[in-house]
Short mmCIF file of C-alpha atoms in Angstrom, two decimals:
data_model
loop_
_atom_site.label_atom_id
_atom_site.label_comp_id
_atom_site.label_asym_id
_atom_site.label_seq_id
_atom_site.Cartn_x
_atom_site.Cartn_y
_atom_site.Cartn_z
CA MET A 17 44.82 40.96 59.32
CA ASN A 18 43.49 39.19 56.52
CA TYR A 19 39.96 38.06 58.09
CA ALA A 20 36.68 38.43 57.08
CA TRP A 21 33.90 39.79 58.93
CA ASN A 22 29.89 37.92 58.57
CA TRP A 23 28.20 39.11 61.81
CA ALA A 24 25.23 37.49 60.26
CA VAL A 25 27.01 33.82 61.18
CA LEU A 26 24.99 34.83 64.60
CA PHE A 27 22.43 34.57 62.93
CA GLN A 28 21.63 31.45 61.43
CA SER A 29 20.01 28.28 61.72
CA PRO A 30 22.24 26.38 62.88
CA TYR A 31 24.82 28.03 64.44
CA LEU A 32 22.51 29.92 66.41
CA GLU A 33 20.55 26.90 68.28
CA TRP A 34 23.96 26.10 68.92
CA LEU A 35 24.42 29.22 70.91
CA GLY A 36 20.67 28.95 73.00
CA GLN A 37 21.69 25.19 73.53
CA GLY A 38 24.76 25.86 74.47
CA ILE A 39 23.93 28.41 77.21
CA ALA A 40 21.35 26.01 78.61
CA MET A 41 24.12 23.78 79.29
CA THR A 42 26.48 26.35 81.22
CA LEU A 43 23.28 27.38 82.62
CA ALA A 44 22.50 24.25 83.59
CA VAL A 45 25.29 22.46 84.42
CA SER A 46 26.53 25.31 86.71
CA THR A 47 22.74 26.13 88.25
CA ALA A 48 23.48 22.77 88.98
CA ALA A 49 27.08 22.55 90.29
CA TRP A 50 25.91 25.22 92.54
CA ILE A 51 22.95 23.39 94.53
CA ILE A 52 26.18 21.15 94.79
CA ALA A 53 28.83 23.61 95.89
CA LEU A 54 26.55 25.80 98.23
CA GLY A 55 24.92 23.17 100.71
CA LEU A 56 27.89 20.90 100.76
CA GLY A 57 30.18 23.93 101.50
CA THR A 58 28.19 25.11 103.64
CA LEU A 59 27.89 21.75 105.61
CA ILE A 60 31.93 21.71 105.35
CA GLY A 61 32.16 24.73 106.15
CA ILE A 62 30.49 25.09 109.62
CA ILE A 63 31.84 21.73 110.69
CA HIS A 64 35.29 23.00 109.77
CA SER A 65 34.07 25.81 112.67
CA SER A 66 34.49 23.51 115.23
CA THR A 67 36.63 23.31 117.39
CA SER A 68 37.36 18.77 117.42
CA GLY A 69 40.99 18.07 115.99
CA PRO A 70 40.23 15.57 114.48
CA VAL A 71 36.89 16.85 112.21
CA ARG A 72 39.05 20.16 111.32
CA PHE A 73 41.82 17.64 109.92
CA VAL A 74 38.51 15.71 108.01
CA THR A 75 37.06 18.59 106.38
CA GLY A 76 40.57 20.76 106.14
CA SER A 77 41.48 17.28 104.12
CA TYR A 78 38.34 17.95 101.26
CA ILE A 79 39.38 21.77 101.47
CA ASN A 80 42.57 21.77 100.65
CA LEU A 81 43.05 18.12 98.51
CA PHE A 82 40.00 19.87 95.99
CA ARG A 83 40.87 24.01 96.15
CA ASN A 84 44.02 22.89 95.15
CA VAL A 85 43.96 20.18 92.13
CA PRO A 86 43.05 22.78 88.74
CA LEU A 87 39.86 22.23 87.41
CA LEU A 88 40.78 20.61 84.81
CA LEU A 89 42.12 18.10 86.66
CA GLN A 90 39.47 17.35 88.26
CA MET A 91 37.44 16.42 85.43
CA PHE A 92 40.11 14.27 84.17
CA LEU A 93 40.03 12.38 86.55
CA TRP A 94 36.24 12.17 87.99
CA PHE A 95 35.37 11.10 83.81
CA PHE A 96 38.31 8.55 82.43
CA VAL A 97 40.40 7.46 86.51
CA VAL A 98 37.08 7.11 88.85
CA PRO A 99 35.28 4.98 86.46
CA GLU A 100 38.62 2.65 87.14
CA LEU A 101 39.61 2.60 90.31
CA LEU A 102 35.41 1.44 91.28
CA PRO A 103 34.32 -2.46 91.33
CA LYS A 104 33.63 -3.55 87.82
CA ALA A 105 30.46 -3.18 87.12
CA ALA A 106 30.02 -0.36 88.94
CA GLY A 107 33.38 1.89 85.84
CA THR A 108 31.13 -0.25 83.83
CA TRP A 109 27.51 1.90 84.78
CA LEU A 110 29.13 5.27 84.99
CA LYS A 111 30.98 4.75 81.54
CA ARG A 112 28.53 3.70 79.48
CA ASP A 113 24.58 3.60 80.95
CA LEU A 114 24.28 6.35 83.05
CA PRO A 115 22.68 8.15 80.97
CA TYR A 116 24.71 11.78 80.07
CA PRO A 117 27.97 10.77 81.81
CA GLU A 118 29.19 13.43 80.66
CA VAL A 119 26.98 16.14 81.90
CA VAL A 120 26.96 14.61 85.41
CA THR A 121 29.82 14.16 85.77
CA ALA A 122 31.01 17.71 85.04
CA ILE A 123 28.29 19.19 87.27
CA VAL A 124 29.28 15.96 90.20
CA ALA A 125 33.03 18.02 89.40
CA LEU A 126 32.18 21.05 88.95
CA GLY A 127 30.04 20.87 92.47
CA LEU A 128 32.84 19.61 94.44
CA PHE A 129 35.55 21.44 93.56
CA THR A 130 33.90 24.83 94.71
CA ALA A 131 32.36 23.32 97.58
CA SER A 132 35.51 23.41 98.77
CA ARG A 133 35.62 26.95 98.34
CA VAL A 134 32.27 28.32 99.72
CA ALA A 135 33.32 25.74 102.73
CA VAL A 136 36.25 28.25 103.51
CA GLN A 137 34.54 31.03 102.82
CA VAL A 138 31.05 29.93 105.46
CA ALA A 139 33.59 28.94 108.00
CA ALA A 140 35.32 31.97 107.41
CA GLY A 141 32.34 34.66 107.46
CA ILE A 142 31.58 32.01 110.99
CA ALA A 143 34.89 32.87 112.70
CA ALA A 144 33.96 36.48 111.48
CA VAL A 145 30.81 37.10 113.96
CA PRO A 146 32.51 38.00 117.22
CA ARG A 147 33.20 35.92 120.02
CA GLY A 148 31.09 37.41 121.64
CA GLN A 149 27.26 36.68 120.16
CA SER A 150 28.47 32.88 120.33
CA MET A 151 29.43 33.07 123.94
CA ALA A 152 26.28 35.32 124.48
CA ALA A 153 24.56 32.56 122.55
CA ARG A 154 25.98 29.31 125.04
CA ALA A 155 25.02 31.86 128.13
CA SER A 156 21.41 32.12 127.08
CA GLY A 157 20.77 28.16 127.35
CA LEU A 158 21.30 27.33 123.73
CA SER A 159 22.57 24.47 122.31
CA THR A 160 25.92 24.32 119.58
CA ALA A 161 22.93 23.51 117.33
CA GLN A 162 20.19 26.67 118.48
CA ALA A 163 23.83 28.42 118.44
CA TYR A 164 24.27 28.22 115.49
CA ARG A 165 20.95 28.23 113.12
CA PHE A 166 20.29 31.08 115.32
CA VAL A 167 22.71 33.18 116.04
CA LEU A 168 26.25 32.82 114.07
CA LEU A 169 24.45 31.87 110.76
CA PRO A 170 22.82 34.21 110.28
CA GLN A 171 24.87 36.55 110.69
CA ALA A 172 27.66 34.57 109.03
CA PHE A 173 26.75 34.15 106.08
CA ARG A 174 25.22 37.77 105.69
CA ILE A 175 28.67 38.18 106.25
CA VAL A 176 29.51 36.06 103.55
CA VAL A 177 27.20 37.70 100.36
CA PRO A 178 30.75 39.29 98.22
CA PRO A 179 32.95 36.18 98.68
CA LEU A 180 29.75 33.54 97.64
CA THR A 181 29.13 36.27 95.13
CA SER A 182 32.69 35.90 93.03
CA GLU A 183 32.35 32.46 93.66
CA PHE A 184 28.68 31.79 92.04
CA LEU A 185 30.18 34.59 89.16
CA THR A 186 33.50 31.71 89.04
CA ILE A 187 31.32 28.94 88.94
CA PHE A 188 30.23 30.02 85.87
CA LYS A 189 33.01 30.26 83.73
CA ASN A 190 34.15 27.35 85.36
CA SER A 191 31.97 25.50 83.59
CA SER A 192 33.38 25.99 80.54
CA ILE A 193 35.87 23.33 81.58
CA ALA A 194 33.51 20.92 81.36
CA LEU A 195 34.35 21.61 77.24
CA THR A 196 37.53 19.09 78.12
CA ILE A 197 35.26 16.00 78.68
CA GLY A 198 32.80 16.35 75.32
CA VAL A 199 30.23 18.34 77.45
CA TYR A 200 28.45 20.82 74.09
CA GLU A 201 28.38 24.24 76.75
CA LEU A 202 28.47 27.96 75.07
CA THR A 203 32.06 27.95 74.26
CA ALA A 204 32.09 24.34 72.91
CA GLN A 205 29.17 25.32 71.58
CA THR A 206 30.92 28.24 69.77
CA GLN A 207 33.85 26.53 69.06
CA GLN A 208 31.74 23.96 66.74
CA ILE A 209 30.62 27.34 65.39
CA GLN A 210 34.32 27.51 64.77
CA SER A 211 34.86 25.04 62.81
CA PHE A 212 31.45 25.28 60.90
CA THR A 213 31.79 28.54 59.71
CA TYR A 214 35.27 29.45 60.55
CA GLN A 215 34.27 32.60 61.28
CA GLY A 216 35.96 32.32 65.39
CA PHE A 217 36.23 35.94 65.76
CA GLU A 218 32.17 36.77 65.67
CA ALA A 219 31.32 33.29 68.11
CA PHE A 220 34.61 33.66 70.31
CA THR A 221 32.34 38.57 70.89
CA ALA A 222 29.38 36.50 71.23
CA ALA A 223 29.54 34.14 73.62
CA THR A 224 32.03 36.23 75.91
CA VAL A 225 28.84 38.71 75.56
CA VAL A 226 26.92 36.06 76.94
CA TYR A 227 29.40 35.25 80.01
CA MET A 228 28.95 39.08 80.67
CA THR A 229 25.62 39.43 81.04
CA ILE A 230 25.32 37.30 83.69
CA ALA A 231 28.22 37.95 85.24
CA LEU A 232 26.37 41.04 85.21
CA THR A 233 23.19 39.55 85.60
CA VAL A 234 24.15 36.99 88.47
CA THR A 235 25.75 40.30 90.18
CA THR A 236 23.06 42.58 90.19
CA LEU A 237 20.76 40.26 91.78
CA MET A 238 23.49 39.40 94.70
CA THR A 239 23.47 43.44 95.03
CA ILE A 240 19.83 43.57 95.69
CA ILE A 241 19.38 39.96 97.60
CA GLU A 242 23.00 41.79 100.35
CA ARG A 243 20.97 45.18 100.71
CA ARG A 244 17.37 43.75 101.87
CA ILE A 245 19.02 40.98 104.02
CA ALA A 246 21.59 43.48 105.56
CA ILE A 247 21.45 43.99 109.38
CA PRO A 248 22.04 47.75 110.23
CA GLY A 249 25.62 47.36 112.49
CA PRO A 250 28.97 46.84 112.71
CA THR A 251 29.03 43.36 111.94
CA ALA A 252 26.38 43.38 108.92
CA ARG A 253 28.71 45.37 107.06
CA GLY A 254 31.29 42.10 106.98
CA MET B 27 45.35 44.53 37.47
CA LYS B 28 47.10 42.09 33.49
CA ARG B 29 50.09 43.06 35.51
CA ARG B 30 50.15 42.63 38.46
CA ILE B 31 49.35 38.98 37.32
CA LEU B 32 52.30 38.82 35.24
CA GLU B 33 54.30 40.43 38.53
CA LEU B 34 53.86 37.98 40.63
CA ALA B 35 53.86 35.31 37.52
CA ALA B 36 57.41 36.60 37.58
CA ILE B 37 57.90 36.49 40.84
CA ALA B 38 56.93 33.09 41.38
CA VAL B 39 59.69 31.84 38.59
CA GLY B 40 61.88 33.89 39.84
CA LEU B 41 61.78 32.19 43.91
CA ALA B 42 61.51 29.07 41.33
CA LEU B 43 64.58 29.61 40.71
CA GLY B 44 65.52 30.16 43.81
CA THR B 45 67.44 33.71 43.00
CA ALA B 46 66.31 36.29 46.97
CA SER B 47 66.22 39.09 44.79
CA ALA B 48 62.90 39.06 43.75
CA VAL B 49 61.81 38.59 47.20
CA GLN B 50 63.65 41.54 48.27
CA ALA B 51 61.88 43.26 45.19
CA GLN B 52 57.79 42.26 46.07
CA ALA B 53 57.73 43.85 49.99
CA THR B 54 52.88 43.90 50.13
CA ASP B 55 53.54 39.85 51.25
CA ALA B 56 52.45 40.25 54.79
CA VAL B 57 54.38 36.99 56.14
CA ILE B 58 57.60 38.29 54.08
CA ASP B 59 58.03 41.37 55.58
CA ARG B 60 56.36 39.65 59.62
CA ILE B 61 59.38 37.57 59.20
CA LYS B 62 62.41 39.81 57.63
CA ALA B 63 61.67 42.37 60.64
CA LYS B 64 61.30 39.50 63.52
CA LYS B 65 64.98 37.96 60.90
CA SER B 66 62.65 34.27 62.94
CA ILE B 67 59.39 32.22 61.35
CA SER B 68 57.01 31.89 64.01
CA ILE B 69 56.33 27.98 62.80
CA GLY B 70 52.88 26.55 64.95
CA TYR B 71 52.76 22.90 65.83
CA ARG B 72 50.16 20.48 68.01
CA GLU B 73 51.05 18.49 70.42
CA ALA B 74 49.61 14.95 69.70
CA SER B 75 49.01 14.67 66.01
CA ILE B 76 51.73 12.02 65.50
CA PRO B 77 52.82 11.05 63.13
CA PHE B 78 52.98 14.27 61.98
CA SER B 79 53.33 16.82 64.92
CA TYR B 80 53.84 15.94 68.70
CA ILE B 81 56.50 16.01 71.07
CA ASP B 82 58.78 13.94 71.17
CA ALA B 83 60.92 13.01 74.96
CA GLN B 84 62.82 16.05 74.83
CA GLY B 85 59.73 18.28 74.77
CA LYS B 86 60.60 18.91 71.13
CA PRO B 87 58.18 19.46 68.15
CA THR B 88 58.73 16.61 66.01
CA GLY B 89 57.20 14.80 63.18
CA TYR B 90 56.43 14.36 59.21
CA SER B 91 55.26 17.04 59.22
CA THR B 92 57.12 19.64 60.93
CA GLU B 93 60.66 17.62 59.78
CA LEU B 94 59.02 19.31 56.01
CA CYS B 95 58.81 22.71 57.88
CA ALA B 96 62.03 22.34 59.08
CA ARG B 97 63.04 22.38 55.15
CA VAL B 98 60.71 25.04 54.10
CA ALA B 99 62.24 27.52 57.03
CA ALA B 100 66.09 26.82 55.73
CA THR B 101 64.14 27.80 51.93
CA VAL B 102 62.83 31.08 53.37
CA LYS B 103 66.77 31.31 55.05
CA THR B 104 67.99 31.24 51.44
CA ALA B 105 65.31 33.02 49.61
CA LEU B 106 65.15 35.78 51.95
CA GLY B 107 69.04 35.81 53.03
CA LEU B 108 68.51 35.57 56.52
CA PRO B 109 71.19 33.31 57.81
CA GLU B 110 70.00 34.55 61.13
CA LEU B 111 66.62 33.00 61.27
CA GLU B 112 65.35 31.85 65.06
CA ILE B 113 62.60 29.43 64.27
CA LYS B 114 59.73 29.83 67.10
CA TRP B 115 57.27 27.32 67.60
CA VAL B 116 53.89 28.06 68.96
CA PRO B 117 51.60 24.63 69.77
CA VAL B 118 48.09 25.12 68.05
CA ASN B 119 45.15 23.37 68.48
CA LEU B 120 42.36 22.44 65.78
CA GLN B 121 40.66 25.51 67.49
CA ASN B 122 42.49 27.85 67.52
CA ARG B 123 45.22 27.34 64.03
CA ILE B 124 43.49 29.02 61.71
CA PRO B 125 42.06 31.90 64.06
CA LEU B 126 46.44 31.95 64.81
CA VAL B 127 47.07 31.15 61.21
CA ALA B 128 44.87 34.52 60.15
CA ASN B 129 45.87 36.78 62.80
CA GLY B 130 50.00 36.26 61.69
CA THR B 131 50.49 34.80 65.47
CA VAL B 132 51.62 31.96 63.53
CA ASP B 133 53.15 32.16 59.43
CA ILE B 134 52.30 28.35 58.94
CA SER B 135 50.90 25.77 60.49
CA CYS B 136 52.07 22.47 60.22
CA GLU B 137 50.26 20.19 61.44
CA SER B 138 48.12 17.48 60.19
CA ALA B 139 44.37 20.24 58.23
CA VAL B 140 42.94 19.28 55.30
CA ASN B 141 42.09 21.50 52.96
CA THR B 142 38.97 22.27 52.20
CA ILE B 143 36.13 25.02 50.42
CA GLY B 144 35.14 26.24 53.59
CA ARG B 145 38.82 27.02 55.44
CA GLN B 146 39.95 28.69 52.49
CA ALA B 147 37.92 31.22 53.01
CA GLN B 148 40.55 32.37 55.81
CA VAL B 149 43.42 31.18 55.14
CA ASP B 150 44.88 29.19 51.99
CA PHE B 151 47.05 25.57 52.19
CA SER B 152 50.42 24.72 50.51
CA SER B 153 50.80 21.98 47.92
CA PRO B 154 49.46 18.04 49.39
CA PHE B 155 51.53 16.13 51.32
CA PHE B 156 50.29 13.70 52.88
CA ILE B 157 46.63 11.64 52.27
CA SER B 158 44.06 10.21 55.00
CA SER B 159 40.64 8.86 54.67
CA THR B 160 38.68 8.82 58.19
CA ARG B 161 38.25 5.57 59.25
CA LEU B 162 38.16 3.50 63.46
CA LEU B 163 40.29 2.29 65.73
CA VAL B 164 38.83 -0.37 67.40
CA LYS B 165 39.29 -4.13 69.99
CA SER B 166 40.63 -6.70 67.53
CA LYS B 167 38.57 -8.71 70.03
CA SER B 168 35.17 -6.31 69.42
CA GLY B 169 34.51 -7.62 65.88
CA ILE B 170 33.78 -4.10 64.31
CA ALA B 171 34.41 -3.95 61.12
CA GLU B 172 31.87 -0.99 59.65
CA LEU B 173 30.62 2.00 61.33
CA ALA B 174 27.28 -0.02 61.10
CA ASP B 175 28.18 -2.99 62.89
CA LEU B 176 28.29 0.47 66.10
CA LYS B 177 24.34 0.04 66.76
CA GLY B 178 23.06 -0.03 69.81
CA LYS B 179 27.13 0.48 70.71
CA SER B 180 29.22 3.68 70.92
CA ILE B 181 31.89 6.42 69.88
CA ALA B 182 34.28 8.56 70.12
CA LEU B 183 34.95 12.15 68.47
CA PRO B 184 37.70 14.61 68.45
CA ILE B 185 35.23 17.87 69.01
CA ASN B 186 34.76 20.23 65.79
CA SER B 187 37.00 18.32 63.82
CA VAL B 188 36.08 16.86 59.67
CA PRO B 189 35.42 13.17 61.22
CA GLU B 190 33.60 14.38 63.75
CA ARG B 191 30.95 15.73 60.78
CA LEU B 192 31.74 13.44 58.84
CA ILE B 193 30.13 10.90 61.02
CA LYS B 194 27.22 12.11 62.40
CA ALA B 195 26.11 13.05 59.12
CA ILE B 196 26.58 9.38 57.46
CA VAL B 197 24.68 8.65 61.46
CA GLU B 198 22.00 10.82 60.59
CA ARG B 199 21.84 9.59 57.24
CA ASP B 200 21.96 6.20 58.05
CA LYS B 201 19.80 6.82 61.06
CA LEU B 202 22.52 4.41 63.48
CA ASN B 203 21.91 4.59 66.79
CA VAL B 204 25.16 5.79 67.95
CA ARG B 205 26.20 6.74 70.83
CA ILE B 206 28.71 9.56 70.28
CA VAL B 207 30.87 10.69 72.73
CA PRO B 208 33.41 13.82 72.22
CA VAL B 209 36.79 14.00 73.07
CA ARG B 210 39.42 17.52 73.19
CA ASP B 211 42.15 14.80 71.56
CA ASN B 212 43.47 12.47 69.92
CA SER B 213 45.15 11.13 73.43
CA GLU B 214 41.74 11.11 74.96
CA GLY B 215 39.86 9.07 72.17
CA PHE B 216 43.03 6.40 72.65
CA LEU B 217 41.54 6.38 76.64
CA ALA B 218 38.51 6.14 76.14
CA LEU B 219 38.90 3.39 73.53
CA SER B 220 41.39 2.14 76.24
CA THR B 221 38.82 1.77 78.91
CA ASP B 222 35.74 0.45 76.98
CA ARG B 223 34.30 3.97 77.18
CA VAL B 224 34.04 3.41 73.91
CA ASP B 225 33.43 0.58 70.83
CA ALA B 226 35.25 2.98 68.45
CA PHE B 227 37.35 5.68 68.08
CA SER B 228 37.39 7.30 63.71
CA THR B 229 39.51 9.54 63.06
CA ASP B 230 41.83 9.92 60.15
CA ASP B 231 43.43 6.51 59.44
CA ILE B 232 47.65 7.76 59.87
CA LEU B 233 46.31 9.34 63.74
CA LEU B 234 44.41 5.73 63.76
CA PHE B 235 47.94 3.70 62.99
CA GLY B 236 49.80 6.18 65.07
CA LEU B 237 47.82 5.82 67.90
CA ARG B 238 47.77 2.07 67.81
CA SER B 239 51.68 1.72 67.45
CA LYS B 240 52.00 3.75 70.97
CA ALA B 241 50.29 1.46 72.37
CA PRO B 242 51.12 -0.80 74.90
CA THR B 243 49.50 -3.46 73.44
CA PRO B 244 48.95 -3.10 69.39
CA ALA B 245 47.69 -6.24 68.10
CA ASP B 246 45.07 -5.58 70.51
CA TYR B 247 43.50 -3.28 67.93
CA GLU B 248 42.77 -2.48 64.71
CA VAL B 249 42.37 0.28 62.27
CA VAL B 250 39.24 -0.95 60.76
CA GLY B 251 36.64 0.04 57.65
CA LYS B 252 36.26 1.44 54.09
CA PRO B 253 37.68 4.37 53.97
CA LEU B 254 34.95 7.82 54.39
CA SER B 255 36.58 9.66 52.74
CA TYR B 256 39.58 11.22 50.69
CA ASP B 257 41.59 14.00 53.01
CA SER B 258 43.92 16.06 51.93
CA TYR B 259 46.76 17.54 54.24
CA GLY B 260 48.34 21.29 53.38
CA PHE B 261 50.01 23.83 55.98
CA LEU B 262 47.87 26.33 56.60
CA VAL B 263 49.06 29.52 55.48
CA GLN B 264 47.42 32.84 56.13
CA LYS B 265 45.73 34.19 52.48
CA ASN B 266 46.96 36.03 49.75
CA SER B 267 50.54 35.97 51.02
CA THR B 268 51.84 34.46 47.54
CA VAL B 269 55.09 35.57 47.65
CA PHE B 270 55.39 32.88 51.26
CA LEU B 271 52.83 30.55 49.27
CA SER B 272 54.84 30.44 46.76
CA LEU B 273 58.31 29.56 48.86
CA VAL B 274 56.35 26.92 50.92
CA ASN B 275 55.14 25.15 47.60
CA ALA B 276 58.79 25.65 45.63
CA THR B 277 60.27 23.39 49.42
CA LEU B 278 58.43 20.62 48.79
CA ALA B 279 58.24 20.43 45.10
CA ARG B 280 62.41 20.50 45.27
CA LEU B 281 61.45 17.81 47.77
CA ALA B 282 58.95 15.27 45.57
CA ARG B 283 61.69 16.08 42.64
CA GLU B 284 64.05 14.93 43.99
CA GLY B 285 62.72 11.60 46.04
CA GLU B 286 63.71 13.27 49.25
CA LEU B 287 59.53 13.61 50.37
CA ALA B 288 59.23 9.67 49.69
CA LYS B 289 62.67 9.00 52.12
CA VAL B 290 61.28 11.14 54.51
CA TYR B 291 58.09 9.55 54.92
CA GLY B 292 59.29 6.61 54.89
CA THR B 293 61.24 7.22 58.10
CA TRP B 294 57.94 8.24 59.99
CA PHE B 295 55.48 6.18 57.85
CA GLU B 296 57.59 2.77 58.08
CA PRO B 297 57.54 1.93 61.07
CA LEU B 298 54.05 2.51 61.55
CA GLY B 299 53.37 -0.52 59.12
CA VAL B 300 52.32 2.59 56.25
CA PRO B 301 54.04 1.85 53.63
CA LEU B 302 52.89 4.86 50.39
CA SER B 303 49.82 4.37 49.03
CA ALA B 304 49.71 4.49 44.89
CA SER B 305 47.58 7.89 45.45
CA LEU B 306 49.74 9.45 47.15
CA ALA B 307 52.84 8.44 45.48
CA THR B 308 50.84 10.36 41.91
CA ILE B 309 50.14 13.48 44.65
CA PHE B 310 53.88 12.92 45.33
CA GLN B 311 54.87 13.75 41.25
CA VAL B 312 52.11 16.15 40.80
CA ILE B 313 53.06 18.49 43.24
CA GLY B 314 56.69 18.09 42.52
CA ILE B 315 56.78 20.70 39.80
CA PRO B 316 60.11 21.41 37.46
CA GLU B 317 62.18 24.66 38.42
#
């Protein structure tokens, strides 16, 4: 291979700043999307655990729609197609007046996509709590809301910590898809460094190391949380 | 060293004469070795770089650049005496084409790559086969004629391209209040313009003419503005593959001399309403070096 390596390029101005900005954007987009995903996903997951057919159909439709359409396509749809379907004034506002439309779109798209996956996990977690727990809660005179709040959810969340960890990791990696609608996150900045310096391998190596660091940090953090909240006993191990 | 230069010169002359023996004697060219070993040549193409390199209705790579590279492959076939030489088409994009050529996945990238000094650090370029300039595509009714007219408006630029850097530099230098919307490729740039997300899309003018001709109503769009750059296109070849590169250039030289290059140009560009410019006609004379 005829390639002139130059690692120093990563520590030069403005490339180092670009990497920094890329990392900041990746963290910002992923964290914001994760807040949407966790909030909305939990809500939908809880509703989806209901026994009512029509309710399950509605939540199931959301889950299937957002889980089965590739994220790349969803980003494109939110960015280019949705503003065209809205009334003209709203569409124009989304396209031209909204500050940072690409960043906002990316956060919403990534958040809604991940929410569908979180919903499945939360619903599965609730389903995994032994049936006797829910029956006992009702028998002790707790309302449905109280049963969820005090008995089912605290156990379900402990069970789903490991799959939620992977989802949390995935959101950082999926945030790179935001570059397709013009968000300068880590991968986009890396490509920009390559485009300016033609030192693509160095830039991509740096991005790989950053993504690995983020992933390992998240894993460590979640392991600590998992250990802290574990209840001794068979159900807690999930 | 001197001896080696003489040897290379002799090989280049030999190639230009179309004699295959000199190539076979020279075995140090990585690209030639690879082609011989695999009995195939991998040609990089783009999916939407109209009319240079794009996918046609049948899903096959086509265009001005790919057609020229098919001629290059024919030259390689005869020069290396490989009658069963197979062409492998490899899709490339703005981000990966240089690494793919540098690491040898692609033997020659045939699309619309601008020759720059910076890029020459990683790859070699063939003789120029096209000249373009950065201009603007706008809606005919918008009244925009120059970059300066975009004050307070927005412009779409392809991520990590030469025009992106150029326009950003001008916007910063002239302190123009223009919002930049990065887009992934030319078709998304056109989409952003046609849906009024932006007021202009800027890239190489020829690509803009291509997009305009493909629009549902081409008359709604206009390519405007004075040329902001002078960019010569070349095929990308792995660095220091002198033997292969001279085969490529010999093909272009022969086509230029025989008037074939102008003819191929005509088939791709006249339908777009872009006749052969004086500067490109000169380029065709310059690269048409004799055998």
